[in-house]
Short mmCIF file of C-alpha atoms and ligand atoms in Angstrom, two decimals:
data_model
loop_
_atom_site.label_atom_id
_atom_site.label_comp_id
_atom_site.label_asym_id
_atom_site.label_seq_id
_atom_site.Cartn_x
_atom_site.Cartn_y
_atom_site.Cartn_z
CA MET A 1 10.05 56.65 291.17
CA SER A 2 7.54 54.55 289.30
CA PHE A 3 7.63 50.96 288.04
CA ASP A 4 7.65 52.24 284.43
CA SER A 5 11.33 53.17 284.52
CA LEU A 6 12.67 49.78 285.58
CA GLY A 7 12.65 48.01 282.21
CA LEU A 8 9.51 45.91 282.70
CA SER A 9 7.21 45.32 279.74
CA ALA A 10 3.54 46.32 279.50
CA PRO A 11 1.91 42.97 280.49
CA ILE A 12 3.95 42.84 283.68
CA LEU A 13 3.36 46.51 284.50
CA ALA A 14 -0.37 45.93 284.07
CA ALA A 15 -0.29 43.05 286.57
CA VAL A 16 1.67 45.19 289.04
CA ALA A 17 -0.77 48.07 288.66
CA GLU A 18 -3.62 45.69 289.33
CA GLN A 19 -2.05 44.89 292.70
CA GLY A 20 -2.23 48.57 293.52
CA TYR A 21 1.53 49.01 293.91
CA GLU A 22 2.51 52.55 292.98
CA THR A 23 6.17 52.82 293.86
CA PRO A 24 8.80 50.11 293.82
CA SER A 25 10.20 49.27 297.25
CA PRO A 26 13.96 49.96 297.66
CA ILE A 27 14.92 46.36 296.94
CA GLN A 28 12.73 46.33 293.83
CA ALA A 29 14.24 49.58 292.56
CA GLN A 30 17.72 48.08 292.85
CA ALA A 31 17.14 44.44 291.99
CA ILE A 32 14.80 44.71 289.00
CA PRO A 33 17.17 46.55 286.58
CA ALA A 34 20.15 44.47 287.73
CA VAL A 35 18.37 41.15 287.11
CA ILE A 36 17.06 42.28 283.72
CA GLU A 37 20.63 43.21 282.80
CA GLY A 38 21.61 39.63 283.50
CA ARG A 39 23.68 40.36 286.60
CA ASP A 40 24.01 38.05 289.61
CA VAL A 41 22.49 39.52 292.76
CA MET A 42 23.22 39.00 296.44
CA ALA A 43 20.61 40.71 298.59
CA ALA A 44 20.22 41.07 302.33
CA ALA A 45 16.48 41.32 302.71
CA GLN A 46 13.78 39.62 304.69
CA THR A 47 10.05 39.18 304.33
CA GLY A 48 8.24 42.49 304.24
CA THR A 49 10.73 44.26 301.99
CA GLY A 50 8.97 43.33 298.76
CA LYS A 51 11.79 40.94 297.86
CA THR A 52 9.50 38.41 296.20
CA ALA A 53 8.35 40.88 293.56
CA GLY A 54 11.98 42.09 293.49
CA PHE A 55 13.08 38.85 291.87
CA THR A 56 9.81 37.60 290.35
CA LEU A 57 9.11 40.65 288.16
CA PRO A 58 12.48 40.78 286.38
CA LEU A 59 12.53 37.00 286.16
CA LEU A 60 9.22 37.05 284.30
CA GLU A 61 10.59 39.80 282.08
CA LEU A 62 13.67 37.73 281.16
CA LEU A 63 11.75 34.50 280.62
CA SER A 64 9.03 36.12 278.52
CA LYS A 65 11.71 36.76 275.89
CA GLY A 66 13.15 33.27 275.28
CA GLU A 67 11.78 29.91 274.22
CA ARG A 68 9.34 28.07 276.50
CA ALA A 69 10.58 25.20 278.63
CA PRO A 70 10.43 21.80 276.89
CA SER A 71 8.96 18.76 278.64
CA ASN A 72 10.46 18.08 282.10
CA GLN A 73 12.86 21.00 281.73
CA VAL A 74 13.07 24.09 283.94
CA ARG A 75 14.28 27.55 282.93
CA ALA A 76 14.27 29.24 286.34
CA LEU A 77 14.47 27.45 289.68
CA VAL A 78 13.46 29.16 292.94
CA LEU A 79 14.52 27.22 296.05
CA THR A 80 12.80 28.04 299.33
CA PRO A 81 13.19 26.55 302.82
CA THR A 82 9.52 25.91 303.62
CA ARG A 83 6.38 24.72 301.91
CA GLU A 84 4.50 27.87 302.87
CA LEU A 85 7.11 30.15 301.39
CA ALA A 86 7.17 28.03 298.23
CA ALA A 87 3.40 28.35 297.92
CA GLN A 88 3.56 32.11 298.48
CA VAL A 89 6.29 32.62 295.89
CA ALA A 90 4.33 30.51 293.41
CA GLU A 91 1.29 32.65 294.07
CA SER A 92 3.30 35.80 293.34
CA VAL A 93 4.62 34.27 290.12
CA ALA A 94 1.05 33.50 289.04
CA THR A 95 -0.18 36.98 290.02
CA TYR A 96 2.54 38.98 288.30
CA GLY A 97 2.75 36.62 285.33
CA LYS A 98 -0.97 36.43 284.64
CA ASN A 99 -0.71 38.33 281.34
CA LEU A 100 2.18 36.23 280.07
CA ASN A 101 2.19 32.87 278.41
CA LEU A 102 4.60 31.20 280.84
CA ASN A 103 4.27 27.93 282.68
CA SER A 104 5.04 27.89 286.40
CA THR A 105 4.85 25.04 288.88
CA VAL A 106 5.47 24.56 292.59
CA VAL A 107 6.65 21.37 294.29
CA PHE A 108 7.18 20.58 297.97
CA GLY A 109 7.12 17.65 300.33
CA GLY A 110 4.23 16.47 302.46
CA VAL A 111 1.87 15.97 299.53
CA LYS A 112 1.64 13.29 296.81
CA ILE A 113 4.49 13.30 294.34
CA ASN A 114 2.59 11.93 291.33
CA PRO A 115 0.57 15.04 290.48
CA GLN A 116 3.81 17.02 290.67
CA MET A 117 5.48 14.61 288.24
CA MET A 118 2.56 15.01 285.86
CA LYS A 119 2.75 18.80 285.96
CA LEU A 120 6.48 18.76 285.32
CA ARG A 121 5.94 16.80 282.11
CA ARG A 122 4.65 20.02 280.57
CA GLY A 123 7.94 21.74 281.43
CA ALA A 124 8.20 24.71 283.79
CA ASP A 125 9.49 28.13 282.84
CA ILE A 126 9.58 28.80 286.59
CA LEU A 127 9.75 26.02 289.15
CA VAL A 128 9.42 26.91 292.83
CA ALA A 129 10.62 24.07 295.05
CA THR A 130 11.79 23.00 298.47
CA PRO A 131 15.13 21.16 298.27
CA GLY A 132 14.14 17.70 299.56
CA ARG A 133 11.21 17.17 297.22
CA LEU A 134 13.15 18.56 294.28
CA MET A 135 15.87 15.94 294.84
CA ASP A 136 13.22 13.21 295.01
CA LEU A 137 11.76 14.41 291.71
CA TYR A 138 15.18 14.57 290.12
CA ASN A 139 16.00 11.06 291.27
CA GLN A 140 12.76 9.87 289.71
CA ARG A 141 13.75 11.61 286.46
CA ALA A 142 10.74 13.93 286.59
CA VAL A 143 12.82 17.08 286.29
CA ARG A 144 15.92 18.02 284.31
CA PHE A 145 18.06 21.11 284.26
CA ASP A 146 19.70 21.23 280.80
CA LYS A 147 17.81 24.41 279.94
CA LEU A 148 18.22 26.15 283.28
CA GLU A 149 18.96 29.86 282.94
CA VAL A 150 18.43 31.32 286.43
CA LEU A 151 18.78 29.98 289.99
CA ILE A 152 17.22 31.84 292.92
CA LEU A 153 17.90 30.95 296.54
CA ASP A 154 15.25 32.54 298.75
CA GLU A 155 15.88 32.79 302.50
CA ALA A 156 19.25 31.13 302.07
CA ASP A 157 20.11 31.57 305.76
CA ARG A 158 17.05 29.62 306.79
CA MET A 159 17.86 26.85 304.36
CA LEU A 160 21.27 26.48 305.98
CA ASP A 161 19.75 26.59 309.49
CA MET A 162 17.42 23.80 308.49
CA GLY A 163 20.27 21.62 307.31
CA PHE A 164 19.58 21.81 303.59
CA ILE A 165 23.16 22.63 302.65
CA ARG A 166 23.92 19.15 301.25
CA ASP A 167 20.78 19.10 299.12
CA ILE A 168 21.50 22.61 297.86
CA LYS A 169 25.06 21.71 296.90
CA LYS A 170 23.83 18.57 295.13
CA ILE A 171 21.26 20.59 293.21
CA ILE A 172 23.76 23.29 292.23
CA ALA A 173 26.10 20.58 290.91
CA LEU A 174 23.34 19.42 288.54
CA LEU A 175 22.83 22.85 286.95
CA PRO A 176 24.52 24.20 283.82
CA LYS A 177 27.64 26.19 284.75
CA LYS A 178 26.56 29.18 282.72
CA ARG A 179 23.55 30.65 284.48
CA GLN A 180 22.37 33.70 286.42
CA ASN A 181 22.27 33.45 290.23
CA LEU A 182 20.19 35.43 292.71
CA MET A 183 20.58 34.92 296.41
CA PHE A 184 18.35 36.38 299.11
CA SER A 185 19.03 36.06 302.81
CA ALA A 186 17.87 37.90 305.92
CA THR A 187 21.34 37.67 307.43
CA PHE A 188 24.82 37.32 305.96
CA SER A 189 26.73 35.03 308.30
CA ASP A 190 30.10 33.46 307.48
CA ASP A 191 28.32 30.30 306.32
CA ILE A 192 26.16 32.27 303.90
CA ARG A 193 29.17 34.13 302.56
CA GLN A 194 30.92 30.82 302.06
CA LEU A 195 27.95 29.47 300.12
CA ALA A 196 27.73 32.69 298.10
CA LYS A 197 31.40 32.51 297.16
CA GLY A 198 30.89 29.34 295.18
CA LEU A 199 27.64 30.58 293.70
CA VAL A 200 27.41 34.19 292.61
CA ASN A 201 29.71 35.82 290.11
CA ASP A 202 30.56 39.54 290.50
CA PRO A 203 27.16 40.16 292.10
CA VAL A 204 25.27 43.39 292.56
CA GLU A 205 25.02 43.61 296.36
CA ILE A 206 21.83 45.00 297.84
CA SER A 207 20.96 45.54 301.47
CA VAL A 208 17.63 46.83 302.70
CA THR A 209 15.73 46.89 305.96
CA PRO A 210 12.14 45.74 305.95
CA ARG A 211 9.30 48.23 305.75
CA ASN A 212 8.27 46.79 309.11
CA ALA A 213 11.58 47.77 310.75
CA ALA A 214 10.62 45.96 313.90
CA ALA A 215 11.90 47.76 316.95
CA THR A 216 10.51 51.18 316.11
CA SER A 217 6.87 50.27 315.59
CA VAL A 218 6.55 47.26 317.86
CA GLU A 219 5.86 47.57 321.53
CA GLN A 220 7.67 44.78 323.30
CA LEU A 221 6.67 43.50 326.68
CA VAL A 222 7.71 40.68 329.01
CA CYS A 223 5.13 39.10 331.30
CA PRO A 224 6.91 37.16 334.06
CA VAL A 225 4.79 34.09 334.84
CA ASP A 226 5.16 30.54 336.15
CA LYS A 227 5.42 27.96 333.43
CA ASN A 228 2.22 26.13 334.39
CA GLN A 229 0.24 29.37 334.33
CA LYS A 230 1.17 30.32 330.77
CA PRO A 231 -1.85 28.84 328.97
CA ALA A 232 -4.28 30.53 331.36
CA LEU A 233 -2.42 33.83 331.10
CA LEU A 234 -2.55 33.69 327.31
CA ALA A 235 -6.29 32.99 327.31
CA ASN A 236 -6.72 35.85 329.77
CA LEU A 237 -4.74 38.28 327.57
CA ILE A 238 -6.79 37.33 324.52
CA TRP A 239 -10.13 37.73 326.32
CA GLU A 240 -9.28 40.83 328.34
CA GLY A 241 -7.54 42.58 325.43
CA LYS A 242 -10.34 41.52 323.04
CA TRP A 243 -7.65 40.38 320.63
CA GLU A 244 -9.20 39.28 317.37
CA GLN A 245 -6.06 37.97 315.71
CA VAL A 246 -2.92 36.76 317.45
CA LEU A 247 0.07 34.78 316.23
CA VAL A 248 1.49 32.65 319.05
CA PHE A 249 4.94 31.12 318.89
CA SER A 250 5.60 27.79 320.50
CA ARG A 251 9.04 26.22 320.67
CA THR A 252 7.82 22.70 319.99
CA LYS A 253 5.24 21.02 317.80
CA HIS A 254 3.87 19.11 320.76
CA GLY A 255 3.56 22.35 322.76
CA ALA A 256 1.76 24.00 319.83
CA ASN A 257 -0.78 21.17 319.68
CA LYS A 258 -1.36 21.17 323.43
CA LEU A 259 -1.82 24.92 323.57
CA THR A 260 -4.19 24.90 320.61
CA LYS A 261 -6.39 22.37 322.43
CA TYR A 262 -6.30 24.44 325.60
CA LEU A 263 -7.37 27.60 323.79
CA GLU A 264 -10.15 25.76 321.96
CA ASN A 265 -11.38 24.38 325.28
CA ASN A 266 -11.48 27.93 326.58
CA GLY A 267 -13.61 29.27 323.77
CA ILE A 268 -10.84 30.70 321.59
CA LYS A 269 -10.79 29.44 318.00
CA ALA A 270 -7.23 28.27 317.45
CA ALA A 271 -5.17 26.31 314.92
CA ALA A 272 -1.64 24.96 315.00
CA ILE A 273 0.82 25.22 312.13
CA HIS A 274 4.02 23.17 312.18
CA GLY A 275 6.05 20.59 310.28
CA ASN A 276 4.07 17.54 311.41
CA LYS A 277 0.80 18.89 310.05
CA SER A 278 -0.27 17.81 306.59
CA GLN A 279 0.07 20.39 303.87
CA GLY A 280 -3.71 20.63 303.59
CA ALA A 281 -4.08 21.32 307.30
CA ARG A 282 -1.40 24.00 307.21
CA THR A 283 -2.88 25.76 304.21
CA LYS A 284 -6.32 25.67 305.76
CA ALA A 285 -5.10 26.96 309.14
CA LEU A 286 -3.39 29.90 307.45
CA ALA A 287 -6.40 30.68 305.26
CA ASP A 288 -8.78 30.52 308.25
CA PHE A 289 -6.49 32.78 310.24
CA LYS A 290 -6.27 35.32 307.42
CA ALA A 291 -10.04 35.18 306.96
CA GLY A 292 -10.58 35.80 310.68
CA SER A 293 -12.37 32.54 311.52
CA VAL A 294 -9.34 31.40 313.53
CA ARG A 295 -8.41 33.83 316.29
CA ALA A 296 -5.11 32.34 317.49
CA LEU A 297 -2.60 30.76 315.13
CA VAL A 298 -0.05 28.75 317.11
CA ALA A 299 3.14 28.23 315.13
CA THR A 300 6.66 26.92 315.46
CA ASP A 301 9.44 29.18 314.20
CA ILE A 302 10.17 27.20 311.06
CA ALA A 303 6.52 27.01 310.04
CA ALA A 304 6.01 30.72 310.64
CA ARG A 305 9.04 31.85 308.74
CA GLY A 306 8.18 33.70 305.57
CA LEU A 307 4.41 33.64 306.12
CA ASP A 308 3.00 36.75 304.56
CA ILE A 309 0.46 37.85 307.11
CA GLU A 310 -0.04 41.56 306.95
CA GLN A 311 -0.29 43.93 309.89
CA LEU A 312 -0.70 41.61 312.80
CA PRO A 313 -1.62 43.57 315.88
CA HIS A 314 -0.49 40.91 318.38
CA VAL A 315 2.34 38.44 318.54
CA VAL A 316 2.91 36.30 321.63
CA ASN A 317 6.02 34.35 322.50
CA PHE A 318 4.50 31.54 324.50
CA ASP A 319 8.03 30.17 324.89
CA LEU A 320 11.15 32.16 324.22
CA PRO A 321 13.08 30.83 321.22
CA ASN A 322 16.33 28.92 321.83
CA VAL A 323 18.00 30.99 319.16
CA SER A 324 17.97 34.70 320.04
CA GLU A 325 17.81 35.80 316.41
CA ASP A 326 14.45 34.04 316.10
CA TYR A 327 13.04 36.54 318.59
CA VAL A 328 13.73 39.34 316.13
CA HIS A 329 12.12 37.37 313.30
CA ARG A 330 9.09 36.61 315.45
CA ILE A 331 8.39 40.17 316.49
CA GLY A 332 8.93 41.27 312.88
CA ARG A 333 5.53 39.70 312.28
CA THR A 334 3.73 42.54 314.00
CA GLY A 335 3.32 46.24 313.39
CA ARG A 336 3.96 45.91 309.68
CA ALA A 337 3.75 48.76 307.20
CA GLY A 338 3.73 51.54 309.76
CA ALA A 339 0.93 50.14 311.93
CA THR A 340 1.79 49.63 315.58
CA GLY A 341 1.85 46.19 317.06
CA GLU A 342 2.44 44.53 320.36
CA ALA A 343 4.79 41.63 321.03
CA VAL A 344 4.29 39.98 324.39
CA SER A 345 6.66 37.34 325.76
CA LEU A 346 5.49 35.02 328.53
CA VAL A 347 8.68 34.30 330.43
CA SER A 348 9.14 31.82 333.28
CA SER A 349 12.12 31.75 335.63
CA GLU A 350 13.58 28.77 333.72
CA GLU A 351 13.87 30.98 330.65
CA PHE A 352 15.85 33.76 332.28
CA LYS A 353 19.06 32.92 330.42
CA LEU A 354 17.23 32.93 327.07
CA LEU A 355 15.72 36.31 327.95
CA GLN A 356 19.16 37.71 328.77
CA ASP A 357 20.58 36.45 325.48
CA ILE A 358 17.77 38.17 323.60
CA GLU A 359 18.18 41.41 325.52
CA ARG A 360 21.90 41.39 324.78
CA LEU A 361 21.25 40.78 321.12
CA ILE A 362 18.75 43.63 320.78
CA LYS A 363 20.78 45.74 323.22
CA LYS A 364 17.72 46.61 325.22
CA ILE A 365 16.14 45.54 328.49
CA LEU A 366 12.53 44.73 327.79
CA PRO A 367 9.88 46.32 329.98
CA ARG A 368 8.05 43.90 332.28
CA LYS A 369 4.48 43.70 333.42
CA ILE A 370 3.10 41.23 335.93
CA VAL A 371 -0.56 40.50 335.18
CA GLU A 372 -2.84 40.49 338.20
CA GLY A 373 -3.77 36.97 339.21
CA PHE A 374 -0.70 35.54 337.47
CA GLU A 375 2.05 36.67 339.87
CA PRO A 376 4.88 34.14 339.54
CA VAL A 377 5.88 32.05 342.55
CA HIS A 378 9.26 31.45 340.92
CA LYS A 379 10.58 34.96 340.47
CA LEU A 380 12.20 36.04 337.23
CA PRO A 381 15.56 37.64 338.16
CA GLU A 382 16.25 41.23 337.11
CA SER A 383 17.99 41.58 333.75
CA ARG A 384 21.19 43.47 333.29
CA LEU A 385 22.90 44.41 330.04
CA SER A 386 26.48 43.30 330.66
CA GLN A 387 29.37 44.57 328.57
CA LYS A 388 29.95 41.06 327.29
CA PRO A 389 28.97 40.62 323.65
CA ALA A 390 25.92 38.48 323.06
CA ARG A 391 26.80 34.81 323.02
CA GLY A 392 26.11 33.10 319.75
CA ASN A 393 23.67 30.49 320.93
CA ARG A 394 22.92 29.07 317.54
CA PRO A 395 23.38 25.31 317.65
CA LYS A 396 26.42 24.09 315.74
CA SER A 397 24.79 21.28 313.83
CA PRO A 398 21.30 21.17 312.42
CA ARG A 399 18.73 19.79 314.79
CA ILE A 400 17.74 16.23 314.26
CA GLY A 401 14.12 16.15 313.35
CA HIS A 402 11.67 16.66 310.57
CA ARG A 403 12.42 19.69 308.49
CA ASP A 404 9.98 21.49 306.29
CA GLY A 405 10.30 20.75 302.65
CA GLN A 406 12.11 17.54 303.35
CA ARG A 407 11.43 14.23 301.65
CA SER A 408 8.06 13.08 302.80
CA GLY A 409 7.63 10.77 305.75
CA GLU A 410 10.87 10.84 307.67
CA ASN A 411 14.12 12.68 307.94
CA SER A 412 17.44 11.53 306.62
CA ARG A 413 18.49 10.18 309.98
CA GLY A 414 15.38 8.07 310.32
CA HIS A 415 13.90 10.03 313.25
CA ARG A 416 10.28 10.87 313.00
CA HIS A 417 9.94 13.73 315.44
CA GLY A 418 12.02 16.79 316.08
CA GLY A 419 11.87 19.58 318.58
CA ARG A 420 10.49 22.25 316.28
P1 AMP B 501 7.69 40.22 300.49
O1 AMP B 501 8.77 40.99 301.19
O2 AMP B 501 8.08 39.81 299.14
O3 AMP B 501 7.23 39.05 301.34
O4 AMP B 501 6.42 41.19 300.28
C1 AMP B 501 5.72 41.72 301.36
C2 AMP B 501 4.38 42.31 300.96
O5 AMP B 501 4.54 43.57 300.30
C3 AMP B 501 3.53 41.46 300.03
O6 AMP B 501 2.25 41.36 300.59
C4 AMP B 501 3.47 42.22 298.73
O7 AMP B 501 2.22 42.05 298.11
C5 AMP B 501 3.67 43.66 299.16
N1 AMP B 501 4.39 44.49 298.17
C6 AMP B 501 5.44 44.09 297.40
N2 AMP B 501 5.88 45.11 296.63
C7 AMP B 501 5.11 46.18 296.91
C8 AMP B 501 5.08 47.55 296.42
N3 AMP B 501 5.96 47.99 295.54
N4 AMP B 501 4.14 48.35 296.95
C9 AMP B 501 3.27 47.90 297.88
N5 AMP B 501 3.24 46.65 298.37
C10 AMP B 501 4.15 45.78 297.90
#
């Protein structure tokens, strides 16, 4: 199949061709005609499936037909959980829409609000936004939704995990009742279905697995190690393996900072990326990592979510995630597009229960390798796959702490620091 048969017009097809895409990915083949037809869409798809082009291309097609957005009005609103994802979606909109005369803008927290207010004065045919900052802008009368035609929720599951449900409901209540709705989510939990029920109308349902279908192309390995030896073991793996580019997951922001310093002190160029970093610092860290001048990018789960970093050969879980599902997301960052990758988890005896939860979730006992010189004093017990179903260890209420895309400065409960 080619892009020509999907109902996209020549300027958009030219922009797609310029990207070098030859065939639409499965989600694009299904979503593009449905969106152009005006249907609501509910899609189970994560990063790596081509979902962004899946909604951006038909959106551009639809919007290129009607009248441009008047001052402070928005015709299509894309909500994303994180600043990085918002920036990436906006970049895709600009890339695919380069031959069209449409106005697009992106807004998120952590940067000055005034320039965003100025840009919105021109009106936005497509506005990409994180929920917290969008509410701030609405409350300051910088954005209005009378002309809104299409709402897109990207990574809806993550938005719920991050506690954005109230903001999302408030925003939806402000929109015209008659509109088109597209909802993308990596998982379809009961909460997501509940949200979808009040949102989409007779949707086309699409479900695809990412091109980087993790488990098949990713070699997974557990290195049992004492907690205090982890930084040294990581530096050793990077040096001995001659790793040029590694994404390291840390459970906490503080841990990410500490580890980054340790690696730097040991001659490994490193940068941390998490919610307490300024937007400028985060953008720079990602750009340096992509360009190869930073060798180790140390990230928290929320900051890493949705980052489009292609074909990472190495991912390291410096800490195991508290939420087992995050393990699957993390290792999905390696071995993309058919290339093989390696996901190494440094696991101390304190983390045994987390390891078991993960192994139950993926229904597999992970192979272990003790690295010479790093033999743990506190032994990691043997894993066993019991018959018991994996325990849902997702916390019931959102964590208290700063969330990406939230109103700048503090969180709604007045705390300044969170765990992630
Ligand atoms: P996404 O799932 O939207 O985050 O996209 C993942 C990556 O796939 C991005 O780097 C896109 O540039 C790329 N991509 C999207 N659609 C295609 C396509 N049809 N052919 C090749 N690459 C694509």
